[in-house]
């Protein structure tokens, strides 16, 4: 099984979450919540397989044995990122970064394997080493990641899908029989 189903930072804080595929652990991450000046700061810690740079920027090895904090999404020396939701797919990751301190929604970032638009970036440059902003002005509450398909809930609670969806797996009504559809950016599910 790949990724998380229905998890957010409120339920994941301090837990270690394995993602197992074909009897190996591709990568792991955990969220840690830190209280500072009566506000919360959420950190993402990563380790494991990095063959498609799914551990983000700053990790150069194909395998990271020691838990390491995900580098700042903007490359800054001080990591002040506040993640609301994270999801691990097959060799890629998605996260919703808060649009402002304490906001319950934000913008989607994706990194790792992107062969079939699973990051929603509008291109298939592969791999994507650093968390990259998914284009658009939509604010998001959560993301989910699968093998090659991704899903997000926007701030108005509408479901969106992108990536690759055989047999209508994206729920967009554009696939029949054995056809495989690729959608390059988040698209509202009817």
mmCIF file with all atom_site columns, C-alpha atoms in Angstrom:
data_model
loop_
_atom_site.group_PDB
_atom_site.id
_atom_site.type_symbol
_atom_site.label_atom_id
_atom_site.label_alt_id
_atom_site.label_comp_id
_atom_site.label_asym_id
_atom_site.label_entity_id
_atom_site.label_seq_id
_atom_site.pdbx_PDB_ins_code
_atom_site.Cartn_x
_atom_site.Cartn_y
_atom_site.Cartn_z
_atom_site.occupancy
_atom_site.B_iso_or_equiv
_atom_site.pdbx_formal_charge
_atom_site.auth_seq_id
_atom_site.auth_comp_id
_atom_site.auth_asym_id
_atom_site.auth_atom_id
_atom_site.pdbx_PDB_model_num
ATOM 1   C CA . UNK A 1 1   ? 0.000   0.000  0.000   1.00 0.00 ? 1   UNK A CA 1
ATOM 2   C CA . UNK A 1 2   ? 1.224   3.514  -0.736  1.00 0.00 ? 2   UNK A CA 1
ATOM 3   C CA . UNK A 1 3   ? 0.709   6.781  1.037   1.00 0.00 ? 3   UNK A CA 1
ATOM 4   C CA . UNK A 1 4   ? -1.629  7.974  3.706   1.00 0.00 ? 4   UNK A CA 1
ATOM 5   C CA . UNK A 1 5   ? -5.374  7.879  3.717   1.00 0.00 ? 5   UNK A CA 1
ATOM 6   C CA . UNK A 1 6   ? -7.115  10.710 5.532   1.00 0.00 ? 6   UNK A CA 1
ATOM 7   C CA . UNK A 1 7   ? -4.326  11.791 7.842   1.00 0.00 ? 7   UNK A CA 1
ATOM 8   C CA . UNK A 1 8   ? -3.461  15.340 8.814   1.00 0.00 ? 8   UNK A CA 1
ATOM 9   C CA . UNK A 1 9   ? -0.910  16.897 11.117  1.00 0.00 ? 9   UNK A CA 1
ATOM 10  C CA . UNK A 1 10  ? -3.336  16.804 14.055  1.00 0.00 ? 10  UNK A CA 1
ATOM 11  C CA . UNK A 1 11  ? -3.417  13.016 14.020  1.00 0.00 ? 11  UNK A CA 1
ATOM 12  C CA . UNK A 1 12  ? 0.187   12.331 12.968  1.00 0.00 ? 12  UNK A CA 1
ATOM 13  C CA . UNK A 1 13  ? 2.188   14.439 15.397  1.00 0.00 ? 13  UNK A CA 1
ATOM 14  C CA . UNK A 1 14  ? 4.980   12.358 16.915  1.00 0.00 ? 14  UNK A CA 1
ATOM 15  C CA . UNK A 1 15  ? 4.097   9.138  15.111  1.00 0.00 ? 15  UNK A CA 1
ATOM 16  C CA . UNK A 1 16  ? 6.370   7.195  12.768  1.00 0.00 ? 16  UNK A CA 1
ATOM 17  C CA . UNK A 1 17  ? 4.625   6.081  9.591   1.00 0.00 ? 17  UNK A CA 1
ATOM 18  C CA . UNK A 1 18  ? 6.101   3.357  7.381   1.00 0.00 ? 18  UNK A CA 1
ATOM 19  C CA . UNK A 1 19  ? 5.213   3.083  3.716   1.00 0.00 ? 19  UNK A CA 1
ATOM 20  C CA . UNK A 1 20  ? 5.854   -0.464 2.543   1.00 0.00 ? 20  UNK A CA 1
ATOM 21  C CA . UNK A 1 21  ? 6.095   -1.532 -1.092  1.00 0.00 ? 21  UNK A CA 1
ATOM 22  C CA . UNK A 1 22  ? 7.121   -4.942 -2.358  1.00 0.00 ? 22  UNK A CA 1
ATOM 23  C CA . UNK A 1 23  ? 8.636   -5.974 0.996   1.00 0.00 ? 23  UNK A CA 1
ATOM 24  C CA . UNK A 1 24  ? 10.874  -2.927 1.230   1.00 0.00 ? 24  UNK A CA 1
ATOM 25  C CA . UNK A 1 25  ? 10.446  0.432  2.862   1.00 0.00 ? 25  UNK A CA 1
ATOM 26  C CA . UNK A 1 26  ? 10.728  3.113  0.181   1.00 0.00 ? 26  UNK A CA 1
ATOM 27  C CA . UNK A 1 27  ? 10.706  6.044  2.590   1.00 0.00 ? 27  UNK A CA 1
ATOM 28  C CA . UNK A 1 28  ? 9.369   7.135  5.917   1.00 0.00 ? 28  UNK A CA 1
ATOM 29  C CA . UNK A 1 29  ? 8.382   10.410 7.431   1.00 0.00 ? 29  UNK A CA 1
ATOM 30  C CA . UNK A 1 30  ? 6.920   11.732 10.604  1.00 0.00 ? 30  UNK A CA 1
ATOM 31  C CA . UNK A 1 31  ? 5.519   15.049 11.722  1.00 0.00 ? 31  UNK A CA 1
ATOM 32  C CA . UNK A 1 32  ? 6.630   16.630 14.971  1.00 0.00 ? 32  UNK A CA 1
ATOM 33  C CA . UNK A 1 33  ? 4.711   19.457 16.555  1.00 0.00 ? 33  UNK A CA 1
ATOM 34  C CA . UNK A 1 34  ? 6.677   22.047 18.520  1.00 0.00 ? 34  UNK A CA 1
ATOM 35  C CA . UNK A 1 35  ? 5.075   24.573 20.817  1.00 0.00 ? 35  UNK A CA 1
ATOM 36  C CA . UNK A 1 36  ? 6.794   27.936 20.707  1.00 0.00 ? 36  UNK A CA 1
ATOM 37  C CA . UNK A 1 37  ? 5.312   31.204 21.958  1.00 0.00 ? 37  UNK A CA 1
ATOM 38  C CA . UNK A 1 38  ? 1.850   29.604 22.147  1.00 0.00 ? 38  UNK A CA 1
ATOM 39  C CA . UNK A 1 39  ? 1.889   28.696 18.451  1.00 0.00 ? 39  UNK A CA 1
ATOM 40  C CA . UNK A 1 40  ? 2.540   25.397 16.710  1.00 0.00 ? 40  UNK A CA 1
ATOM 41  C CA . UNK A 1 41  ? 5.295   24.639 14.232  1.00 0.00 ? 41  UNK A CA 1
ATOM 42  C CA . UNK A 1 42  ? 5.089   21.369 12.311  1.00 0.00 ? 42  UNK A CA 1
ATOM 43  C CA . UNK A 1 43  ? 8.243   19.636 11.111  1.00 0.00 ? 43  UNK A CA 1
ATOM 44  C CA . UNK A 1 44  ? 8.598   16.800 8.604   1.00 0.00 ? 44  UNK A CA 1
ATOM 45  C CA . UNK A 1 45  ? 11.326  14.210 9.309   1.00 0.00 ? 45  UNK A CA 1
ATOM 46  C CA . UNK A 1 46  ? 12.341  11.879 6.477   1.00 0.00 ? 46  UNK A CA 1
ATOM 47  C CA . UNK A 1 47  ? 14.481  8.801  5.878   1.00 0.00 ? 47  UNK A CA 1
ATOM 48  C CA . UNK A 1 48  ? 14.683  5.708  3.670   1.00 0.00 ? 48  UNK A CA 1
ATOM 49  C CA . UNK A 1 49  ? 14.818  5.219  -0.105  1.00 0.00 ? 49  UNK A CA 1
ATOM 50  C CA . UNK A 1 50  ? 15.593  8.359  -2.088  1.00 0.00 ? 50  UNK A CA 1
ATOM 51  C CA . UNK A 1 51  ? 16.051  6.916  -5.584  1.00 0.00 ? 51  UNK A CA 1
ATOM 52  C CA . UNK A 1 52  ? 13.609  9.479  -7.061  1.00 0.00 ? 52  UNK A CA 1
ATOM 53  C CA . UNK A 1 53  ? 14.547  12.330 -4.694  1.00 0.00 ? 53  UNK A CA 1
ATOM 54  C CA . UNK A 1 54  ? 11.292  11.803 -2.800  1.00 0.00 ? 54  UNK A CA 1
ATOM 55  C CA . UNK A 1 55  ? 13.027  12.866 0.426   1.00 0.00 ? 55  UNK A CA 1
ATOM 56  C CA . UNK A 1 56  ? 13.326  16.425 -0.895  1.00 0.00 ? 56  UNK A CA 1
ATOM 57  C CA . UNK A 1 57  ? 16.271  18.737 -1.382  1.00 0.00 ? 57  UNK A CA 1
ATOM 58  C CA . UNK A 1 58  ? 19.375  18.416 0.730   1.00 0.00 ? 58  UNK A CA 1
ATOM 59  C CA . UNK A 1 59  ? 19.502  14.606 0.587   1.00 0.00 ? 59  UNK A CA 1
ATOM 60  C CA . UNK A 1 60  ? 22.027  13.466 -2.030  1.00 0.00 ? 60  UNK A CA 1
ATOM 61  C CA . UNK A 1 61  ? 22.308  9.755  -1.229  1.00 0.00 ? 61  UNK A CA 1
ATOM 62  C CA . UNK A 1 62  ? 20.027  7.087  -2.721  1.00 0.00 ? 62  UNK A CA 1
ATOM 63  C CA . UNK A 1 63  ? 19.255  5.976  0.827   1.00 0.00 ? 63  UNK A CA 1
ATOM 64  C CA . UNK A 1 64  ? 19.035  8.045  4.013   1.00 0.00 ? 64  UNK A CA 1
ATOM 65  C CA . UNK A 1 65  ? 19.484  5.846  7.111   1.00 0.00 ? 65  UNK A CA 1
ATOM 66  C CA . UNK A 1 66  ? 19.224  8.589  9.743   1.00 0.00 ? 66  UNK A CA 1
ATOM 67  C CA . UNK A 1 67  ? 16.021  10.626 10.234  1.00 0.00 ? 67  UNK A CA 1
ATOM 68  C CA . UNK A 1 68  ? 16.609  14.115 8.836   1.00 0.00 ? 68  UNK A CA 1
ATOM 69  C CA . UNK A 1 69  ? 14.373  17.154 8.884   1.00 0.00 ? 69  UNK A CA 1
ATOM 70  C CA . UNK A 1 70  ? 12.955  18.095 5.478   1.00 0.00 ? 70  UNK A CA 1
ATOM 71  C CA . UNK A 1 71  ? 14.852  21.120 4.204   1.00 0.00 ? 71  UNK A CA 1
ATOM 72  C CA . UNK A 1 72  ? 13.097  24.489 4.075   1.00 0.00 ? 72  UNK A CA 1
ATOM 73  C CA . UNK A 1 73  ? 10.900  24.561 0.967   1.00 0.00 ? 73  UNK A CA 1
ATOM 74  C CA . UNK A 1 74  ? 12.405  27.900 -0.074  1.00 0.00 ? 74  UNK A CA 1
ATOM 75  C CA . UNK A 1 75  ? 15.987  26.804 0.580   1.00 0.00 ? 75  UNK A CA 1
ATOM 76  C CA . UNK A 1 76  ? 16.403  29.131 3.547   1.00 0.00 ? 76  UNK A CA 1
ATOM 77  C CA . UNK A 1 77  ? 18.851  28.505 6.368   1.00 0.00 ? 77  UNK A CA 1
ATOM 78  C CA . UNK A 1 78  ? 16.053  28.764 8.942   1.00 0.00 ? 78  UNK A CA 1
ATOM 79  C CA . UNK A 1 79  ? 13.275  26.244 8.390   1.00 0.00 ? 79  UNK A CA 1
ATOM 80  C CA . UNK A 1 80  ? 10.034  28.015 9.255   1.00 0.00 ? 80  UNK A CA 1
ATOM 81  C CA . UNK A 1 81  ? 7.769   25.799 7.147   1.00 0.00 ? 81  UNK A CA 1
ATOM 82  C CA . UNK A 1 82  ? 4.336   25.018 8.549   1.00 0.00 ? 82  UNK A CA 1
ATOM 83  C CA . UNK A 1 83  ? 2.857   21.914 6.926   1.00 0.00 ? 83  UNK A CA 1
ATOM 84  C CA . UNK A 1 84  ? -0.865  21.164 7.302   1.00 0.00 ? 84  UNK A CA 1
ATOM 85  C CA . UNK A 1 85  ? -1.094  17.843 5.476   1.00 0.00 ? 85  UNK A CA 1
ATOM 86  C CA . UNK A 1 86  ? 1.399   15.413 3.947   1.00 0.00 ? 86  UNK A CA 1
ATOM 87  C CA . UNK A 1 87  ? 1.061   12.282 1.837   1.00 0.00 ? 87  UNK A CA 1
ATOM 88  C CA . UNK A 1 88  ? 3.542   9.762  0.446   1.00 0.00 ? 88  UNK A CA 1
ATOM 89  C CA . UNK A 1 89  ? 2.948   8.067  -2.886  1.00 0.00 ? 89  UNK A CA 1
ATOM 90  C CA . UNK A 1 90  ? 5.000   5.629  -4.920  1.00 0.00 ? 90  UNK A CA 1
ATOM 91  C CA . UNK A 1 91  ? 8.361   7.434  -4.899  1.00 0.00 ? 91  UNK A CA 1
ATOM 92  C CA . UNK A 1 92  ? 6.856   10.915 -4.478  1.00 0.00 ? 92  UNK A CA 1
ATOM 93  C CA . UNK A 1 93  ? 5.432   13.139 -1.780  1.00 0.00 ? 93  UNK A CA 1
ATOM 94  C CA . UNK A 1 94  ? 2.859   15.917 -1.539  1.00 0.00 ? 94  UNK A CA 1
ATOM 95  C CA . UNK A 1 95  ? 2.310   18.440 1.206   1.00 0.00 ? 95  UNK A CA 1
ATOM 96  C CA . UNK A 1 96  ? 0.013   21.349 1.964   1.00 0.00 ? 96  UNK A CA 1
ATOM 97  C CA . UNK A 1 97  ? 1.999   24.285 3.319   1.00 0.00 ? 97  UNK A CA 1
ATOM 98  C CA . UNK A 1 98  ? 0.041   26.834 5.375   1.00 0.00 ? 98  UNK A CA 1
ATOM 99  C CA . UNK A 1 99  ? -0.811  30.030 3.493   1.00 0.00 ? 99  UNK A CA 1
ATOM 100 C CA . UNK A 1 100 ? -0.281  32.023 6.703   1.00 0.00 ? 100 UNK A CA 1
ATOM 101 C CA . UNK A 1 101 ? 0.607   31.200 10.299  1.00 0.00 ? 101 UNK A CA 1
ATOM 102 C CA . UNK A 1 102 ? -2.051  28.980 11.806  1.00 0.00 ? 102 UNK A CA 1
ATOM 103 C CA . UNK A 1 103 ? -4.287  28.906 8.716   1.00 0.00 ? 103 UNK A CA 1
ATOM 104 C CA . UNK A 1 104 ? -6.179  25.617 8.185   1.00 0.00 ? 104 UNK A CA 1
ATOM 105 C CA . UNK A 1 105 ? -5.436  25.693 4.427   1.00 0.00 ? 105 UNK A CA 1
ATOM 106 C CA . UNK A 1 106 ? -2.536  26.434 2.147   1.00 0.00 ? 106 UNK A CA 1
ATOM 107 C CA . UNK A 1 107 ? -0.773  25.604 -1.097  1.00 0.00 ? 107 UNK A CA 1
ATOM 108 C CA . UNK A 1 108 ? 0.252   22.196 -2.432  1.00 0.00 ? 108 UNK A CA 1
ATOM 109 C CA . UNK A 1 109 ? 3.925   21.351 -2.938  1.00 0.00 ? 109 UNK A CA 1
ATOM 110 C CA . UNK A 1 110 ? 5.170   18.178 -4.616  1.00 0.00 ? 110 UNK A CA 1
ATOM 111 C CA . UNK A 1 111 ? 8.548   16.466 -4.955  1.00 0.00 ? 111 UNK A CA 1
ATOM 112 C CA . UNK A 1 112 ? 10.015  13.151 -6.095  1.00 0.00 ? 112 UNK A CA 1
ATOM 113 C CA . UNK A 1 113 ? 8.943   11.043 -9.084  1.00 0.00 ? 113 UNK A CA 1
ATOM 114 C CA . UNK A 1 114 ? 6.791   12.892 -11.633 1.00 0.00 ? 114 UNK A CA 1
ATOM 115 C CA . UNK A 1 115 ? 6.645   10.601 -14.674 1.00 0.00 ? 115 UNK A CA 1
ATOM 116 C CA . UNK A 1 116 ? 2.849   10.802 -15.150 1.00 0.00 ? 116 UNK A CA 1
ATOM 117 C CA . UNK A 1 117 ? 1.933   14.216 -13.697 1.00 0.00 ? 117 UNK A CA 1
ATOM 118 C CA . UNK A 1 118 ? 1.400   12.829 -10.182 1.00 0.00 ? 118 UNK A CA 1
ATOM 119 C CA . UNK A 1 119 ? 2.886   16.003 -8.660  1.00 0.00 ? 119 UNK A CA 1
ATOM 120 C CA . UNK A 1 120 ? 0.327   18.226 -10.446 1.00 0.00 ? 120 UNK A CA 1
ATOM 121 C CA . UNK A 1 121 ? 2.985   20.669 -11.666 1.00 0.00 ? 121 UNK A CA 1
ATOM 122 C CA . UNK A 1 122 ? 1.767   20.779 -15.285 1.00 0.00 ? 122 UNK A CA 1
ATOM 123 C CA . UNK A 1 123 ? 4.901   19.020 -16.598 1.00 0.00 ? 123 UNK A CA 1
ATOM 124 C CA . UNK A 1 124 ? 6.645   15.672 -16.291 1.00 0.00 ? 124 UNK A CA 1
ATOM 125 C CA . UNK A 1 125 ? 10.169  16.809 -15.428 1.00 0.00 ? 125 UNK A CA 1
ATOM 126 C CA . UNK A 1 126 ? 11.440  13.824 -13.481 1.00 0.00 ? 126 UNK A CA 1
ATOM 127 C CA . UNK A 1 127 ? 12.503  13.679 -10.702 1.00 0.00 ? 127 UNK A CA 1
ATOM 128 C CA . UNK A 1 128 ? 11.719  16.914 -8.841  1.00 0.00 ? 128 UNK A CA 1
ATOM 129 C CA . UNK A 1 129 ? 14.291  17.271 -6.042  1.00 0.00 ? 129 UNK A CA 1
ATOM 130 C CA . UNK A 1 130 ? 12.852  20.129 -3.989  1.00 0.00 ? 130 UNK A CA 1
ATOM 131 C CA . UNK A 1 131 ? 9.289   20.822 -2.840  1.00 0.00 ? 131 UNK A CA 1
ATOM 132 C CA . UNK A 1 132 ? 7.751   22.664 -5.817  1.00 0.00 ? 132 UNK A CA 1
ATOM 133 C CA . UNK A 1 133 ? 4.586   24.754 -5.736  1.00 0.00 ? 133 UNK A CA 1
ATOM 134 C CA . UNK A 1 134 ? 1.632   23.343 -7.663  1.00 0.00 ? 134 UNK A CA 1
ATOM 135 C CA . UNK A 1 135 ? 0.477   26.226 -9.911  1.00 0.00 ? 135 UNK A CA 1
ATOM 136 C CA . UNK A 1 136 ? -2.828  27.964 -9.240  1.00 0.00 ? 136 UNK A CA 1
ATOM 137 C CA . UNK A 1 137 ? -4.515  30.155 -6.671  1.00 0.00 ? 137 UNK A CA 1
ATOM 138 C CA . UNK A 1 138 ? -6.578  27.387 -5.049  1.00 0.00 ? 138 UNK A CA 1
ATOM 139 C CA . UNK A 1 139 ? -6.189  26.965 -1.300  1.00 0.00 ? 139 UNK A CA 1
ATOM 140 C CA . UNK A 1 140 ? -6.085  23.356 -0.063  1.00 0.00 ? 140 UNK A CA 1
ATOM 141 C CA . UNK A 1 141 ? -6.960  21.535 3.159   1.00 0.00 ? 141 UNK A CA 1
ATOM 142 C CA . UNK A 1 142 ? -5.421  18.117 2.488   1.00 0.00 ? 142 UNK A CA 1
ATOM 143 C CA . UNK A 1 143 ? -3.738  15.867 -0.078  1.00 0.00 ? 143 UNK A CA 1
ATOM 144 C CA . UNK A 1 144 ? -3.572  12.130 -0.712  1.00 0.00 ? 144 UNK A CA 1
ATOM 145 C CA . UNK A 1 145 ? -1.071  10.265 -2.882  1.00 0.00 ? 145 UNK A CA 1
ATOM 146 C CA . UNK A 1 146 ? -1.293  6.859  -4.530  1.00 0.00 ? 146 UNK A CA 1
ATOM 147 C CA . UNK A 1 147 ? 0.818   4.914  -6.976  1.00 0.00 ? 147 UNK A CA 1
ATOM 148 C CA . UNK A 1 148 ? 0.388   7.346  -9.891  1.00 0.00 ? 148 UNK A CA 1
ATOM 149 C CA . UNK A 1 149 ? -2.701  9.357  -8.933  1.00 0.00 ? 149 UNK A CA 1
ATOM 150 C CA . UNK A 1 150 ? -3.108  12.207 -6.472  1.00 0.00 ? 150 UNK A CA 1
ATOM 151 C CA . UNK A 1 151 ? -6.074  13.860 -4.813  1.00 0.00 ? 151 UNK A CA 1
ATOM 152 C CA . UNK A 1 152 ? -6.702  17.040 -2.857  1.00 0.00 ? 152 UNK A CA 1
ATOM 153 C CA . UNK A 1 153 ? -9.518  18.647 -0.898  1.00 0.00 ? 153 UNK A CA 1
ATOM 154 C CA . UNK A 1 154 ? -9.737  22.398 -1.487  1.00 0.00 ? 154 UNK A CA 1
ATOM 155 C CA . UNK A 1 155 ? -10.750 25.030 1.078   1.00 0.00 ? 155 UNK A CA 1
ATOM 156 C CA . UNK A 1 156 ? -14.409 24.669 -0.027  1.00 0.00 ? 156 UNK A CA 1
ATOM 157 C CA . UNK A 1 157 ? -14.251 20.884 0.499   1.00 0.00 ? 157 UNK A CA 1
ATOM 158 C CA . UNK A 1 158 ? -14.306 19.995 -3.220  1.00 0.00 ? 158 UNK A CA 1
ATOM 159 C CA . UNK A 1 159 ? -12.322 16.958 -4.380  1.00 0.00 ? 159 UNK A CA 1
ATOM 160 C CA . UNK A 1 160 ? -9.702  17.379 -7.129  1.00 0.00 ? 160 UNK A CA 1
ATOM 161 C CA . UNK A 1 161 ? -7.677  14.701 -8.936  1.00 0.00 ? 161 UNK A CA 1
ATOM 162 C CA . UNK A 1 162 ? -4.529  14.610 -11.076 1.00 0.00 ? 162 UNK A CA 1
ATOM 163 C CA . UNK A 1 163 ? -1.876  12.185 -12.285 1.00 0.00 ? 163 UNK A CA 1
ATOM 164 C CA . UNK A 1 164 ? -2.595  8.944  -14.085 1.00 0.00 ? 164 UNK A CA 1
ATOM 165 C CA . UNK A 1 165 ? -5.944  7.197  -13.786 1.00 0.00 ? 165 UNK A CA 1
ATOM 166 C CA . UNK A 1 166 ? -6.630  3.911  -15.563 1.00 0.00 ? 166 UNK A CA 1
ATOM 167 C CA . UNK A 1 167 ? -10.223 2.642  -15.702 1.00 0.00 ? 167 UNK A CA 1
ATOM 168 C CA . UNK A 1 168 ? -11.630 6.026  -14.596 1.00 0.00 ? 168 UNK A CA 1
ATOM 169 C CA . UNK A 1 169 ? -9.579  5.947  -11.385 1.00 0.00 ? 169 UNK A CA 1
ATOM 170 C CA . UNK A 1 170 ? -9.357  9.737  -11.177 1.00 0.00 ? 170 UNK A CA 1
ATOM 171 C CA . UNK A 1 171 ? -13.147 10.059 -11.036 1.00 0.00 ? 171 UNK A CA 1
ATOM 172 C CA . UNK A 1 172 ? -13.208 12.627 -13.824 1.00 0.00 ? 172 UNK A CA 1
ATOM 173 C CA . UNK A 1 173 ? -15.493 10.648 -16.128 1.00 0.00 ? 173 UNK A CA 1
ATOM 174 C CA . UNK A 1 174 ? -12.982 10.827 -18.963 1.00 0.00 ? 174 UNK A CA 1
ATOM 175 C CA . UNK A 1 175 ? -11.825 7.219  -19.033 1.00 0.00 ? 175 UNK A CA 1
ATOM 176 C CA . UNK A 1 176 ? -13.577 4.117  -20.290 1.00 0.00 ? 176 UNK A CA 1
ATOM 177 C CA . UNK A 1 177 ? -12.606 0.521  -20.755 1.00 0.00 ? 177 UNK A CA 1
ATOM 178 C CA . UNK A 1 178 ? -8.882  0.085  -20.475 1.00 0.00 ? 178 UNK A CA 1
ATOM 179 C CA . UNK A 1 179 ? -7.932  3.641  -21.460 1.00 0.00 ? 179 UNK A CA 1
ATOM 180 C CA . UNK A 1 180 ? -5.403  5.455  -19.297 1.00 0.00 ? 180 UNK A CA 1
ATOM 181 C CA . UNK A 1 181 ? -5.877  9.164  -18.699 1.00 0.00 ? 181 UNK A CA 1
ATOM 182 C CA . UNK A 1 182 ? -3.178  11.577 -17.530 1.00 0.00 ? 182 UNK A CA 1
ATOM 183 C CA . UNK A 1 183 ? -4.209  14.875 -15.965 1.00 0.00 ? 183 UNK A CA 1
ATOM 184 C CA . UNK A 1 184 ? -1.381  17.385 -15.530 1.00 0.00 ? 184 UNK A CA 1
ATOM 185 C CA . UNK A 1 185 ? -2.850  19.585 -12.780 1.00 0.00 ? 185 UNK A CA 1
ATOM 186 C CA . UNK A 1 186 ? -5.539  19.414 -10.072 1.00 0.00 ? 186 UNK A CA 1
ATOM 187 C CA . UNK A 1 187 ? -8.944  19.088 -11.728 1.00 0.00 ? 187 UNK A CA 1
ATOM 188 C CA . UNK A 1 188 ? -12.260 19.277 -9.868  1.00 0.00 ? 188 UNK A CA 1
ATOM 189 C CA . UNK A 1 189 ? -14.070 15.946 -9.653  1.00 0.00 ? 189 UNK A CA 1
ATOM 190 C CA . UNK A 1 190 ? -17.722 16.330 -10.670 1.00 0.00 ? 190 UNK A CA 1
#
